[in-house]
Amino acid sequence: MANTNQHKSALSEQDGIQQPDYLSKSAAERIRKHRKKQKSVSELAAAILKGDKVALSQGITLIESQQSTHQEKAKQLIEACLSHVKPSIRIGITGVPGVGKSTFIEAFGTSLISKGYKVAVLAVDPSSGVTHGSILGDKTRMEDLVKEDNAFIRPSPSGDSLGGVARKTRESIILCEAAGFDVILIETVGVGQSETTVHSMTDFFLLLKLAGAGDELQGIKRGIIEMADAIVINKADGENIKAAKQAKSEFRKALHLYPEKESQWQPKVLLASALKQEGISEVWEMIEDYKTSTKASSYFEFRRQEQNKFWLLQTIQVRLKADFFSKPNIKTALQEQLKAIEDHKTTAFEAASYLLNLK
């Protein structure tokens, strides 16, 4: 006798899934409408000026977008906020991976908030050279700071920008200042060779170091340490205290070998344990001393003018590069020259010269 109960495969199941009764259709519709609705530039600017962190995030996303329509809106947004920026101090924080930058920034930022400051963290996450992706995990690492009402943390991919500093970081600084944040912390990738970029967009440059990691000798070399306004030996706790004190002594001696800074500021070397929140207040006291000293000598304002000049030159370079590669004839000729290089019919220098001479 034939079995009349035929087995139904998954392919024969009815399409769709019935929504549960407890899901409000009106609430779902409101959510969909909210997602579709985009604020105008004027609405976004007004919200940012009121300190709306959601609007600030949306504004920075607009700035980082590569779409031409978004770039035009971003330009209008910057212009709308530029005249409303509030006084701030921009602090660049760098150091090799593993030095504890995120832990230090969280402890430092939390300490500043307890003193009544509003703190914005622009954390630049390294992008993969293979997949071009980024983890953007700074909010996860700063789980306590991110909960503070007066804190704003924005991780951004470094992309192919110089020194691991996101290309749009300078515009993000403007939006943060317009939103009322008076301390801007810029965390860089810490690759070492091209940190000139972050140094050129900040008022104070802080270098984090580790004791016993072979870094002491680097204090004698010119480069990133020569740019530092202060060196903080992090993780100075437990059994590492003795090594940290020794490293502090060696870095102080090394800093005296460098010529005097234009700011007339003598870089300091401090010890800190971000994990135990020790030495954090002393770092801020030092930065306040620097700010008072450089404002009295007018160097602080001079430094801001130098930042603006650097931003001008970098903006021109970015715009010229974008305009050059967006030309249809350049796109076609570029592929031809790349193929010619593969076939050994030309050199990179000859190809570049040919492309640059195209009208």
PDB file of C-alpha atoms in Angstrom, residues 13 53 75 99 137 196-197 214 220 251 263 313 320 330:
ATOM      1  CA  GLU A  13       8.157  25.202   2.477  1.00  0.00           C
ATOM      2  CA  LYS A  53      27.016  62.829  19.385  1.00  0.00           C
ATOM      3  CA  LYS A  75      32.287  70.776   2.524  1.00  0.00           C
ATOM      4  CA  VAL A  99      52.568  50.039  24.404  1.00  0.00           C
ATOM      5  CA  GLY A 137      37.979  48.003  17.829  1.00  0.00           C
ATOM      6  CA  THR A 196      54.993  63.926  11.118  1.00  0.00           C
ATOM      7  CA  THR A 197      51.396  64.076   9.945  1.00  0.00           C
ATOM      8  CA  GLY A 214      64.793  47.673  23.610  1.00  0.00           C
ATOM      9  CA  ILE A 220      69.492  58.636  21.132  1.00  0.00           C
ATOM     10  CA  PHE A 251      65.417  59.175  27.949  1.00  0.00           C
ATOM     11  CA  SER A 263      58.599  76.583  21.569  1.00  0.00           C
ATOM     12  CA  LEU A 313      49.048  72.051   1.416  1.00  0.00           C
ATOM     13  CA  LEU A 320      45.153  67.213  -7.249  1.00  0.00           C
ATOM     14  CA  ILE A 330      44.135  59.069 -17.475  1.00  0.00           C
TER      15      ILE A 330
END
